[in-house]
Coordinates of C-alpha atoms in Angstrom, one line a residue:
X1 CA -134.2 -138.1 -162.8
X2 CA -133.4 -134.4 -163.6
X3 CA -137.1 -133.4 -162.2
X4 CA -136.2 -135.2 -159.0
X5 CA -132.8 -133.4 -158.7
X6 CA -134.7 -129.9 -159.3
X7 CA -137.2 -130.6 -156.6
X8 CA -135.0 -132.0 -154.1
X9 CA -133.4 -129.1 -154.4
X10 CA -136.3 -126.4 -154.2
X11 CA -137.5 -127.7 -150.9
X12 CA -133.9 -127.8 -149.5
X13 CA -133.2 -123.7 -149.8
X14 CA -137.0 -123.7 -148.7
X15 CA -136.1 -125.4 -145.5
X16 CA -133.1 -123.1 -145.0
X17 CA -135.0 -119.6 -145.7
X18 CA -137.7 -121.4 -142.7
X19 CA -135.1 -122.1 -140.5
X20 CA -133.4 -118.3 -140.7
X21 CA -137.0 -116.7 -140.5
X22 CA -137.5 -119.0 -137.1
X23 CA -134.5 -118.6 -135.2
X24 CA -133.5 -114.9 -134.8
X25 CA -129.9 -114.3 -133.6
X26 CA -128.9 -110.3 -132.1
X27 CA -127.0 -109.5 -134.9
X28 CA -130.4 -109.2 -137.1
X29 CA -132.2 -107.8 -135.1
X30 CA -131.5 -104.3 -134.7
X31 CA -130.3 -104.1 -138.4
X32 CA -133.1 -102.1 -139.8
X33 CA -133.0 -100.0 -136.7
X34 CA -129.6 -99.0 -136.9
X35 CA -129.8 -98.2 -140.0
X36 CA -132.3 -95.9 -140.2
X37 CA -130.5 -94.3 -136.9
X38 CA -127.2 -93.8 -139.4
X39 CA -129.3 -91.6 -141.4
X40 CA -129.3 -89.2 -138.3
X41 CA -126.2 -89.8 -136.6
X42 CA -123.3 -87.2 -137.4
X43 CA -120.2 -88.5 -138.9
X44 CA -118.5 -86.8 -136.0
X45 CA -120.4 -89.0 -133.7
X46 CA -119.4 -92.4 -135.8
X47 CA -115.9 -91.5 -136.3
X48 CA -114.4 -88.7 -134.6
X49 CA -111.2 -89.1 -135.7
X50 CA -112.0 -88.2 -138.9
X51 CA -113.1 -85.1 -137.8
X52 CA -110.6 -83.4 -135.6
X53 CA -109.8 -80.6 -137.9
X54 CA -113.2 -79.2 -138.5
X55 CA -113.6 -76.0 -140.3
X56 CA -114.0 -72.8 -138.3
X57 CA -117.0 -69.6 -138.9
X58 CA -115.7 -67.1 -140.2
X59 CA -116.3 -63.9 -138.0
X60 CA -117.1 -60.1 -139.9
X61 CA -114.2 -58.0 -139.8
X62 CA -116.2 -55.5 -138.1
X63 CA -117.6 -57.6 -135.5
X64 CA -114.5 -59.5 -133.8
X65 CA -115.1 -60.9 -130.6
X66 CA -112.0 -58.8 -128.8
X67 CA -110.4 -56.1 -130.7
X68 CA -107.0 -56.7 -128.8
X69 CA -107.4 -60.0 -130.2
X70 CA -109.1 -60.9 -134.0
X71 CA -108.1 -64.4 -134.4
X72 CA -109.7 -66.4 -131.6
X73 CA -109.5 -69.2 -133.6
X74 CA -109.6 -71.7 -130.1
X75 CA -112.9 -70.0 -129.1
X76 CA -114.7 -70.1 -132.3
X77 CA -117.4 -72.6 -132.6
X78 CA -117.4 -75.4 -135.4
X79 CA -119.3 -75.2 -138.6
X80 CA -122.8 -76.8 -138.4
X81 CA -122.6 -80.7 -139.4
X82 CA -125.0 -81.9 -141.9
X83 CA -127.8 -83.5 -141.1
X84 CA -128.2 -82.5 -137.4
X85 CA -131.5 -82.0 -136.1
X86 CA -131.3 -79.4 -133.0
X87 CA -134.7 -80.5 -131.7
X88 CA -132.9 -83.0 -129.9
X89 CA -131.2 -80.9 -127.6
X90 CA -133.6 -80.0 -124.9
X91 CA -130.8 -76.7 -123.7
X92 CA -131.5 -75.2 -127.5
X93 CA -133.3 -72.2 -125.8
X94 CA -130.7 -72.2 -123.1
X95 CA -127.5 -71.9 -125.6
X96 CA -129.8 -69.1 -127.2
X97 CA -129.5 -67.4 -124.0
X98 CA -125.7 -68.1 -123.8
X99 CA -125.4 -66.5 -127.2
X100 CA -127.3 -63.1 -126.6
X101 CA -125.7 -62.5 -123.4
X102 CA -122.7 -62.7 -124.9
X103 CA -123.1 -59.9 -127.7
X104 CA -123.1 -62.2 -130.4
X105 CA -119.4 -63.8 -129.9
X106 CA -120.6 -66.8 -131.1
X107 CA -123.1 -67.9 -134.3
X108 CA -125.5 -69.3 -131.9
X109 CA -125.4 -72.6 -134.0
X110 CA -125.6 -75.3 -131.9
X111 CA -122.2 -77.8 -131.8
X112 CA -121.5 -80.9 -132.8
X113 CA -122.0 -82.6 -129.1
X114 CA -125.2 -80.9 -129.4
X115 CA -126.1 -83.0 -132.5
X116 CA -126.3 -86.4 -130.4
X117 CA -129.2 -87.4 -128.4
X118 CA -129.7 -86.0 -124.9
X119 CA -128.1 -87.8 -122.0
X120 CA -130.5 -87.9 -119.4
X121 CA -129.5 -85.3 -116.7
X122 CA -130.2 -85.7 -112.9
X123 CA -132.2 -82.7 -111.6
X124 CA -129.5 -80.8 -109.4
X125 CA -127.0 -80.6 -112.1
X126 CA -130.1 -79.3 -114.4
X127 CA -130.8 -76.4 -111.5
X128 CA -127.1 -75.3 -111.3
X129 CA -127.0 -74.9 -115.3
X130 CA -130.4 -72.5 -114.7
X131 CA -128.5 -70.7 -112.2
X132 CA -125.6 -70.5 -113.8
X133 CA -127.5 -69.0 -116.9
X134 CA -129.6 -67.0 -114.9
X135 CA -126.4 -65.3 -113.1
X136 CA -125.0 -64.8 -116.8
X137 CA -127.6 -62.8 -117.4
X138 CA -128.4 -60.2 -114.2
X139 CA -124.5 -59.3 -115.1
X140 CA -125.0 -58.8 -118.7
X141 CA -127.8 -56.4 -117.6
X142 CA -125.5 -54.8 -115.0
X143 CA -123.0 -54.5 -118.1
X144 CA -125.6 -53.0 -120.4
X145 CA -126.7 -50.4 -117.5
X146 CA -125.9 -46.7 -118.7
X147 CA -123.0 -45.4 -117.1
X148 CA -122.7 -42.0 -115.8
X149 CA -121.6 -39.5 -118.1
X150 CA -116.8 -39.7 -117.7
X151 CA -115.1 -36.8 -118.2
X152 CA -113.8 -36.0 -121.6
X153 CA -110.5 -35.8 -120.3
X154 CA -108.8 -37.3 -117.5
X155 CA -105.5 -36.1 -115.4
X156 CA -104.5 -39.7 -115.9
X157 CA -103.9 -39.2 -119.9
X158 CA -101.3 -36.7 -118.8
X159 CA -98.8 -39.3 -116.8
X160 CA -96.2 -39.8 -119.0
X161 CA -94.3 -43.1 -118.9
X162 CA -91.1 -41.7 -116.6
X163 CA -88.1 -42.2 -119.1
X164 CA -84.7 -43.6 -118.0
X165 CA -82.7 -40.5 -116.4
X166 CA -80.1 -39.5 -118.9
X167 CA -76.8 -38.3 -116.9
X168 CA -76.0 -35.2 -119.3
X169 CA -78.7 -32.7 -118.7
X170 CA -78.8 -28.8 -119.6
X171 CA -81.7 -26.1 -119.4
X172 CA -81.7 -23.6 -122.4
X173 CA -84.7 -21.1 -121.2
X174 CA -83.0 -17.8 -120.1
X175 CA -79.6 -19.2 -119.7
X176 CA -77.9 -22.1 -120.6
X177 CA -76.0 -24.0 -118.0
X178 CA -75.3 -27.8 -117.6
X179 CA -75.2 -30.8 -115.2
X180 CA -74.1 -34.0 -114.8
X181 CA -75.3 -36.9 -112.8
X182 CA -73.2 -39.7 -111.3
X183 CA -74.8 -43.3 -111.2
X184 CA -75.4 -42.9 -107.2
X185 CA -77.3 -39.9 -108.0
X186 CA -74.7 -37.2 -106.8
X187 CA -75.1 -34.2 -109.4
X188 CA -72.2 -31.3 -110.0
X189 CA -72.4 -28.6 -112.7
X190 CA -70.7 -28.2 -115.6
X191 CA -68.9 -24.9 -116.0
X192 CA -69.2 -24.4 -119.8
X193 CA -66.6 -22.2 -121.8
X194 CA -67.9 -20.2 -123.9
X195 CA -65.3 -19.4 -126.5
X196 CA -65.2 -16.2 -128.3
X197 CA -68.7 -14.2 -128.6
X198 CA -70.3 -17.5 -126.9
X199 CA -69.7 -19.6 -130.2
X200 CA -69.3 -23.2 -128.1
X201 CA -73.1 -22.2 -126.4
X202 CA -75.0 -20.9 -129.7
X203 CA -73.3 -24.1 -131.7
X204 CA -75.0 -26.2 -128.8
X205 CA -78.1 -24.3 -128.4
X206 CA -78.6 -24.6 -132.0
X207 CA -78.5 -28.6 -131.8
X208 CA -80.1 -29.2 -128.2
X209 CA -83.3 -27.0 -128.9
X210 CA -84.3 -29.6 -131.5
X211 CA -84.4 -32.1 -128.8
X212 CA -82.9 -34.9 -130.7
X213 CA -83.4 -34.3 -134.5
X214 CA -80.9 -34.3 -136.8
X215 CA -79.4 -31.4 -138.3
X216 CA -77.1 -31.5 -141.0
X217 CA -73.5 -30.0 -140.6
X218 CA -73.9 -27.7 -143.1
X219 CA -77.0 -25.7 -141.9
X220 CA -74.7 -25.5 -138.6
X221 CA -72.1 -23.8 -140.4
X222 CA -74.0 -21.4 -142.3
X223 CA -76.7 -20.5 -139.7
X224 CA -74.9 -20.6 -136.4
X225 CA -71.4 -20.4 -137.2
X226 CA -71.1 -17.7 -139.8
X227 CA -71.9 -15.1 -138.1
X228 CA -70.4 -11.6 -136.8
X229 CA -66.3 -12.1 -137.4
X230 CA -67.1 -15.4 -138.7
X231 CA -69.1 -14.2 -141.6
X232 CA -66.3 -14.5 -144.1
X233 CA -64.5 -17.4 -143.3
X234 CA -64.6 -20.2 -146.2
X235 CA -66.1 -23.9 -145.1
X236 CA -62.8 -25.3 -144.2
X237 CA -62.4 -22.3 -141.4
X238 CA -66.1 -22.9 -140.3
X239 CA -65.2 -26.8 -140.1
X240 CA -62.3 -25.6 -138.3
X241 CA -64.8 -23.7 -135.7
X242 CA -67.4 -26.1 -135.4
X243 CA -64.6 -29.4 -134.7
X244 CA -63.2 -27.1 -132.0
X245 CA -66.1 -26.2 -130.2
X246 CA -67.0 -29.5 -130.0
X247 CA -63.2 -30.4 -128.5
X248 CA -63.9 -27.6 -125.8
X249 CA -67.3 -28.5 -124.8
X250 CA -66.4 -32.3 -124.6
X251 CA -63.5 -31.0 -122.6
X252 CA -65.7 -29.4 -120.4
X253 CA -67.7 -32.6 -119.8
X254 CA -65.1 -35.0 -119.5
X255 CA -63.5 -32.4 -116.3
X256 CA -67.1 -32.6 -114.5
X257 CA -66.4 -36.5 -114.9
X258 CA -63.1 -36.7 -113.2
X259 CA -64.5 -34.5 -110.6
X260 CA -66.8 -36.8 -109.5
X261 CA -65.1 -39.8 -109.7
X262 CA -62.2 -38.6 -107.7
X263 CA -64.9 -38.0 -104.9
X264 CA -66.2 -41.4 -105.2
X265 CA -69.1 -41.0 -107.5
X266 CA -68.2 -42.7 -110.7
X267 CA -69.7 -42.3 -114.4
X268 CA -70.5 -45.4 -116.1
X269 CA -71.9 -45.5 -120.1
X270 CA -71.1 -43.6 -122.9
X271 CA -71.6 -39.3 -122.5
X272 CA -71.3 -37.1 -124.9
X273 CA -73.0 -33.5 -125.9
X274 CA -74.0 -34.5 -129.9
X275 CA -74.1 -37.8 -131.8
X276 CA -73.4 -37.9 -135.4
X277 CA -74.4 -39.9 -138.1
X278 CA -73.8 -39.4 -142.3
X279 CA -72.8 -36.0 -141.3
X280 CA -76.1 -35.2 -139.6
X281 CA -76.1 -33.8 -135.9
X282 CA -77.9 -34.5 -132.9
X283 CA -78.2 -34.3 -129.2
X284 CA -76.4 -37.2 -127.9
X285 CA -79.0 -40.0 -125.8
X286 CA -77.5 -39.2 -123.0
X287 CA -78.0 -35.5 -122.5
X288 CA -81.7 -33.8 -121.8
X289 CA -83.0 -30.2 -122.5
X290 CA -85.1 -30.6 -119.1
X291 CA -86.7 -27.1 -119.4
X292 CA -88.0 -27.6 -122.7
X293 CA -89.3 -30.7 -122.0
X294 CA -91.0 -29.7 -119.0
X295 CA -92.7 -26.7 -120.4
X296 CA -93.9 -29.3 -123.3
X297 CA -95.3 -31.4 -120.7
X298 CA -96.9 -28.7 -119.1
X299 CA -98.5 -27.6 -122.3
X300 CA -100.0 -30.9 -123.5
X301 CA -102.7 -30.8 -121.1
X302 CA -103.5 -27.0 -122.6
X303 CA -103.5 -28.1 -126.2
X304 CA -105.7 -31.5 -125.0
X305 CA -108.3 -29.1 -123.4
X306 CA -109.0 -26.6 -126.7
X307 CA -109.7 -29.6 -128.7
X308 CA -112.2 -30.7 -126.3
X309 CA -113.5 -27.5 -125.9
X310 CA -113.4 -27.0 -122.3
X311 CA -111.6 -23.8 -122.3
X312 CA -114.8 -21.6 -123.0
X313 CA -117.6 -24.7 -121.9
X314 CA -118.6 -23.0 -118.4
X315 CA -120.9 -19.4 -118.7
X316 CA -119.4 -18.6 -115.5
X317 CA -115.6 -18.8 -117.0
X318 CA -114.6 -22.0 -115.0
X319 CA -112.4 -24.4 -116.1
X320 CA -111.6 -27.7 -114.8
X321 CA -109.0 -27.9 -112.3
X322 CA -106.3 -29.9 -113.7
X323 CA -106.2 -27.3 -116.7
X324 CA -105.5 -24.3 -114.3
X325 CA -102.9 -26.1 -112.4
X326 CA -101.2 -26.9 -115.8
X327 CA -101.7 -23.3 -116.6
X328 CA -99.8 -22.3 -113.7
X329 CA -96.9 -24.5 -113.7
X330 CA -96.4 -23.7 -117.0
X331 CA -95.9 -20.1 -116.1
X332 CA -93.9 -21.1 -113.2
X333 CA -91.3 -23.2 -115.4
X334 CA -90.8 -20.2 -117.8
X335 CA -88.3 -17.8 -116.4
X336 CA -87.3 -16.5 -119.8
X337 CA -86.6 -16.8 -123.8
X338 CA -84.4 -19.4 -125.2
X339 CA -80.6 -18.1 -124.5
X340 CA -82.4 -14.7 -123.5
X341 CA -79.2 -13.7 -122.0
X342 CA -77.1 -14.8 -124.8
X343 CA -79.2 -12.9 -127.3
X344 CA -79.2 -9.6 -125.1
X345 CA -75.0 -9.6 -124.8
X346 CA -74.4 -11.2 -128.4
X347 CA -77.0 -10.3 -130.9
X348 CA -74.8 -9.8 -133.6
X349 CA -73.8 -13.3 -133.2
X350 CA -77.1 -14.6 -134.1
X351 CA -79.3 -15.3 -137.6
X352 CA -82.5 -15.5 -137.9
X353 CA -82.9 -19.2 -136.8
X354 CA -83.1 -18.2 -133.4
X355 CA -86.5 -16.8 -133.6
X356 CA -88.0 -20.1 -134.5
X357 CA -87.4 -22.1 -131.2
X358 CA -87.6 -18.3 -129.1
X359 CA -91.5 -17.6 -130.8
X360 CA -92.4 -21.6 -130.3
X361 CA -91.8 -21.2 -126.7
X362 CA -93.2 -17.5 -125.8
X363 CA -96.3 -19.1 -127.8
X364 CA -97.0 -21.7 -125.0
X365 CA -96.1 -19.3 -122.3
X366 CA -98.5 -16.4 -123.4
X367 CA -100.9 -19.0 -124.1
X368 CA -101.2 -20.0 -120.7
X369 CA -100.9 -16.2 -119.6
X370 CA -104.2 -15.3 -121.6
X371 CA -106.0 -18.8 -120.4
X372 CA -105.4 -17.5 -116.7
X373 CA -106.5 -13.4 -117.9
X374 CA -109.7 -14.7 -118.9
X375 CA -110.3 -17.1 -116.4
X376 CA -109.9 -14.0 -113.3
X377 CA -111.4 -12.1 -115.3
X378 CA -114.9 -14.3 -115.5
X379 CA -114.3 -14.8 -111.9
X380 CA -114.3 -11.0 -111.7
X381 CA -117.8 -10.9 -113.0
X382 CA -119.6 -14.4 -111.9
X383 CA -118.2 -14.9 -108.3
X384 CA -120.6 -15.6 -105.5
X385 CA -120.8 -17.4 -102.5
X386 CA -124.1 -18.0 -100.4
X387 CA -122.0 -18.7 -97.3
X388 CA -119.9 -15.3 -97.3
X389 CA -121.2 -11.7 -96.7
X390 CA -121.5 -9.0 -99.2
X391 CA -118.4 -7.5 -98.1
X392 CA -116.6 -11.1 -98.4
X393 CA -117.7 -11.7 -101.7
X394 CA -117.1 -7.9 -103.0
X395 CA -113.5 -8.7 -101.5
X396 CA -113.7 -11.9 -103.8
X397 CA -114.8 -10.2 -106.8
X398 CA -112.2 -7.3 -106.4
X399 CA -109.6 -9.9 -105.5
X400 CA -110.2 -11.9 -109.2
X401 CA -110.1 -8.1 -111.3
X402 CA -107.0 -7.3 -109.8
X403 CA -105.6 -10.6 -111.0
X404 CA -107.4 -10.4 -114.3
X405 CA -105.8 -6.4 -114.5
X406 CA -102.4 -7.7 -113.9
X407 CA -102.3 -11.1 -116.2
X408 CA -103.4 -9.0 -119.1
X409 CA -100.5 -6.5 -118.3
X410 CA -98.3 -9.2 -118.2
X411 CA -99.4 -10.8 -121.6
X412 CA -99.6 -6.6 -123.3
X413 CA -95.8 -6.1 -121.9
X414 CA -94.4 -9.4 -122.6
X415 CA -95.4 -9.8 -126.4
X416 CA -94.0 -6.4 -127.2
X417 CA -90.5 -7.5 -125.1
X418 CA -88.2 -8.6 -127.7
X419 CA -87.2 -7.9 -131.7
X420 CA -86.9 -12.5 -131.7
X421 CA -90.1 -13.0 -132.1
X422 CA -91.1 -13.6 -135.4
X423 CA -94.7 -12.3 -134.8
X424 CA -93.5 -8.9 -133.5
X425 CA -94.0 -7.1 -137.0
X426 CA -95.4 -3.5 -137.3
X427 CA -97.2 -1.6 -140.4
X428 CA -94.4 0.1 -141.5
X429 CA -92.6 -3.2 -142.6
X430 CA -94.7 -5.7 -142.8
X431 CA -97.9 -4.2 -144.4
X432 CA -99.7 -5.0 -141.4
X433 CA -99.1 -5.2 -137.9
X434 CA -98.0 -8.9 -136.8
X435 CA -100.3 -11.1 -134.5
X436 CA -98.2 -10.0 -131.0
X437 CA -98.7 -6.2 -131.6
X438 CA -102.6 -7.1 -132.2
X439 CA -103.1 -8.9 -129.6
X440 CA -100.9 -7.1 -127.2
X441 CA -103.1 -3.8 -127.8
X442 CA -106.5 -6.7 -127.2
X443 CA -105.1 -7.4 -123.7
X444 CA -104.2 -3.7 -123.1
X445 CA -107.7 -2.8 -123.8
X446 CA -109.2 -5.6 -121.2
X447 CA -106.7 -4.5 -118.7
X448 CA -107.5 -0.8 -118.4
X449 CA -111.1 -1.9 -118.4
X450 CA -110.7 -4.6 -115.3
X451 CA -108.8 -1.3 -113.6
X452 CA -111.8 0.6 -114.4
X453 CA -114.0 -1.7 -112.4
X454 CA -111.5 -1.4 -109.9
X455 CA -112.1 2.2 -109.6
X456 CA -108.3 3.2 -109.3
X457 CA -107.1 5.7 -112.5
X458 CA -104.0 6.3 -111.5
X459 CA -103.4 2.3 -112.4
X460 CA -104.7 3.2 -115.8
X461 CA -102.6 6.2 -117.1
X462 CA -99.3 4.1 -115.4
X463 CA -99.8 0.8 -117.8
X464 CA -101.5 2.8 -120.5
X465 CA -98.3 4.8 -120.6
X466 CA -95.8 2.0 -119.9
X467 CA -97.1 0.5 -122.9
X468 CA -97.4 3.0 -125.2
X469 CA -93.6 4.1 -124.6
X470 CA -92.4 0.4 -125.2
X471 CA -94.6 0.0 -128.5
X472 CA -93.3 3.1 -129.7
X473 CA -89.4 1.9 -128.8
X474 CA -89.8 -1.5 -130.5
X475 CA -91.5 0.5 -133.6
X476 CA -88.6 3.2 -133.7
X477 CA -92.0 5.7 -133.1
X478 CA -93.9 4.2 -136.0
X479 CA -96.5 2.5 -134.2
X480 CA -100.0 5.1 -133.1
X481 CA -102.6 3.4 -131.0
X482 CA -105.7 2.7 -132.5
X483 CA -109.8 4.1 -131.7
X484 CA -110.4 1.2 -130.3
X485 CA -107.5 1.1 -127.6
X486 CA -108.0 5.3 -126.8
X487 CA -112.1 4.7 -126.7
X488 CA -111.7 1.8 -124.0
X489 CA -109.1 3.7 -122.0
X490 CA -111.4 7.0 -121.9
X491 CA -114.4 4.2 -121.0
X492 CA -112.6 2.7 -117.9
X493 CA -111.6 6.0 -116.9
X494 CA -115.4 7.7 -116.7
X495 CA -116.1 4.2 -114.9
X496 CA -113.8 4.7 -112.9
X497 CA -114.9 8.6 -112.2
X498 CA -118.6 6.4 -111.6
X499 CA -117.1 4.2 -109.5
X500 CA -115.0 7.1 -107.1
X501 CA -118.4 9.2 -107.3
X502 CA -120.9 6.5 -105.9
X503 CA -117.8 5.4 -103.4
X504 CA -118.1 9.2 -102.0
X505 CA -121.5 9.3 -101.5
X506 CA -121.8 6.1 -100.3
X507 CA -118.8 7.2 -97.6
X508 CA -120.8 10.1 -97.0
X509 CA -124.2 8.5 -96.2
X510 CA -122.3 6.3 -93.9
X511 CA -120.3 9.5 -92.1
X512 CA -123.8 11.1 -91.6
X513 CA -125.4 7.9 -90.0
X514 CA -122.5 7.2 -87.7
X515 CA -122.8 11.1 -87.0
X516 CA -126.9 10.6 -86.0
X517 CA -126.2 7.4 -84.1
X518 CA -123.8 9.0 -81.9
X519 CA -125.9 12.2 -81.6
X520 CA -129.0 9.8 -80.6
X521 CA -126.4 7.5 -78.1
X522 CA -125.0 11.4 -76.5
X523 CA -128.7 12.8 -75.9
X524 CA -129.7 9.3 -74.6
X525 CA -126.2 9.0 -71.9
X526 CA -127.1 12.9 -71.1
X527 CA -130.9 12.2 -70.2
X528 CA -131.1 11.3 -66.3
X529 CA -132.9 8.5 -65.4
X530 CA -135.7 8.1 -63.4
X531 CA -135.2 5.6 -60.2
X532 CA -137.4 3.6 -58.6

């Protein structure tokens, strides 16, 4: 009975394992195929929703993809999935392409879409992808073409970013006077008083020339304030000074004010001459020093073209065009020293801190003076033109000496003009003579000799003399002129003895040819003629 069972049994699950093996249903059929395909298949591709957050290449810190911007993180591609094979993606040489005409912004990995099989793609849309690539690349070679050599420097670096127009504004270069500026633009002047010995003026100058920085109230007091009857008075009594001087001066500004708005042109915001914090001083946001500032602006473009080295690039002396024009207007906008006429009526009312901010700004302005000297000068030597005449272009060439001459008279003169500047020191006191007697004798020396080539020596014995007298008055008669200075003087006067000589025989020769001609064109008138 139990064998029966036990082979009853065996042919039944025989039956069953017949019956599955003949009739094939869908679901089995493709299960060996699929999974062999899962083997390839990306987890991204399965379940993407397990992959949203995918993890980002990192990209070398000295190889971002836009410096103005070093965390593209939305234009980054994915990390590489496992198990992706790329030779399924028939555009793997195409997003090569993409990648080197794009300087390496990506890794050149290919993404995860990439990983599935390609779709079949109909031909047009496979042409416009060509195109499109193609196109990609003629402007990456436009964009890799060398460019033509740009100017070191360009007159567009120079625009400053106009500030807000404060209403307060004073000028402190020869004289120091005020305005003020209602908000419909209508400008007055501010008549300043200024106290005993021009206290109220020097107590402002001495705050305004900084421009804005702080001072502390205590330098004010011993540098500007103590001085002349003031010299003894204790710190209260200076206080005393300094709170008054500002009282006046505010006084001063606050009349200007009325004036205007009692004509209809009111003053709106807060205006004062100094702003004070912790017991340090400044120039109030609402006032300007527009003198120094425009001298500074004028300057930059100087100081921008020594560093680049375009002051002395040209053989010929030339310089580029926006570095003269600077030159100029800075020599334009100087019309003095700092408080020059302050310092001429009250010098015993000023210390030594004065010839700081005076030196600064006769720097710039004999800077541009010796720029321009040296500039004519080459000129003097170099100029040509194939289009004029000899005569033009000796006019041209005289013209640019005579310039030269009188720029390098200017700088000799104007170094030696005042006892402010800290680099006006002579021999006798300092050990050796300072850099504004130096070079004043330098520019001396070229200017005699530009006169020399001029031929004209009365020109050289009147600034050869000129000078002399002044150096000796600034030196109390210390100060001898060196070999070098008397050699170049008795140099440019034997050239210009050359140049006088070779002018008179040259006027000569021409006097004796005029006199032939009209001997040759008298003879000819007195001859009869024959008629026929």
């Amino acid at each position: 009975m139990l064998l029966s069972l036990g082979e009853q049994f065996f042919f039944s699950r025989k039956n069953t394992e017949h019956t599955l093996l003949a009739t094939p249903s869908s679901d089995t059929t493709h299960q060996l195929p699929h999974s062999i395909e899962a083997q390839f298949v990306t987890p991204h591709t399965r379940h993407p929703e397990a992959w949203i957050r995918q993890k980002r290449v990192a990209v070398p810190p000295l190889f971002q993809l836009d410096p103005t911007d070093p965390w593209q993180w939305d234009t980054l591609p994915t990390t590489p999935l496992p198990m992706t094979n790329p030779d399924w993606s028939e555009n793997v040489n195409h997003t090569e392409e993409e990648t080197n005409s794009e300087h390496d912004e990506h890794t050149g990995t290919p993404s995860p879409e990439q990983a599935l099989p390609p779709q079949p793609l109909s031909a047009p849309a496979q042409q416009e992808e060509l195109q499109h690539a193609e196109e990609q690349q003629k402007e990456l070679q436009r964009t890799e073409e060398p460019k033509e050599a740009q100017p070191v420097f360009s007159p567009q670096i120079l625009k400053q970013s106009t500030s807000t127009p404060t209403p307060v504004t004073l000028t402190l270069l020869k004289q120091m006077r005020c305005w003020i500026q209602a908000d419909d633009g209508t400008q007055v002047e501010v008549k300043l008083r200024k106290g005993e010995h021009a206290i109220r003026l020097i107590q402002l100058a001495y705050i305004a020339w900084r421009r804005g920085n702080a001072v502390d109230r205590d330098k004010v007091l011993t540098y500007a304030i103590a001085r002349g009857k003031r010299r003894d008075m204790n710190a209260d009594q200076l206080g005393e000074v300094f709170d008054a001087a500002k009282r006046y001066l505010r006084q001063d500004l606050d009349r200007a004010v009325k004036e205007l708005e009692k004509n209809g042109h009111p003053v709106t915001g807060d205006i004062d001459f100094f702003s004070n914090e912790s017991g340090f001083y400044s120039l109030h946001p609402s006032c300007r020093v527009i003198d120094l500032d425009k001298i500074e602006e004028h300057y930059n473009p100087i100081k921008v073209a020594r560093k680049e080295g375009l002051l002395d690039e040209k053989l010929d002396g030339t310089m580029p065009d926006w570095v003269i024009h600077a030159c100029q207007n800075l020599i334009g906008a100087y019309p003095g020293d700092l408080i020059q006429s302050l310092l001429e009526k009250f010098p015993e009312e000023f210390g030594s801190w004065v010839k700081e901010p005076v030196t600064l700004y006769r720097d710039k302005y004999l800077d541009a003076l010796l720029i321009m000297a040296n500039h004519e000068s080459a000129l003097g030597r170099n100029v040509f033109d194939n289009n004029l005449s000899i005569e033009h272009n000796e006019e041209q060439r005289r013209h640019h000496i005579g310039r030269a001459a009188q720029l390098f008279y200017d700088y000799a003169m104007y170094s030696i003009n005042t006892r402010w500047d800290q680099k006006v020191k002579f021999a006798y006191r300092a050990g050796k003579d300072g850099e504004r007697v130096i070079r004043a004798a330098r520019a001396m020396r070229r200017c005699v000799v530009e006169l020399g080539m001029l031929g004209n020596p009365d020109m050289i014995d009147q600034v050869y003399l000129a000078f002399k007298e002044r150096m000796s008055t600034l030196s109390e008669g210390t100060w001898k002129p060196d070999k070098d200075t008397e050699n170049d003087v008795a140099e440019a006067k034997k050239t210009t003895n050359a140049y006088r000589f070779s002018f008179q025989r040259s006027t000569q020769q021409q006097g004796h040819v005029q006199a032939r001609s009209k001997e040759v064109t008298n003879k000819s008138m007195s001859t009869p003629h024959s008629t026929h």
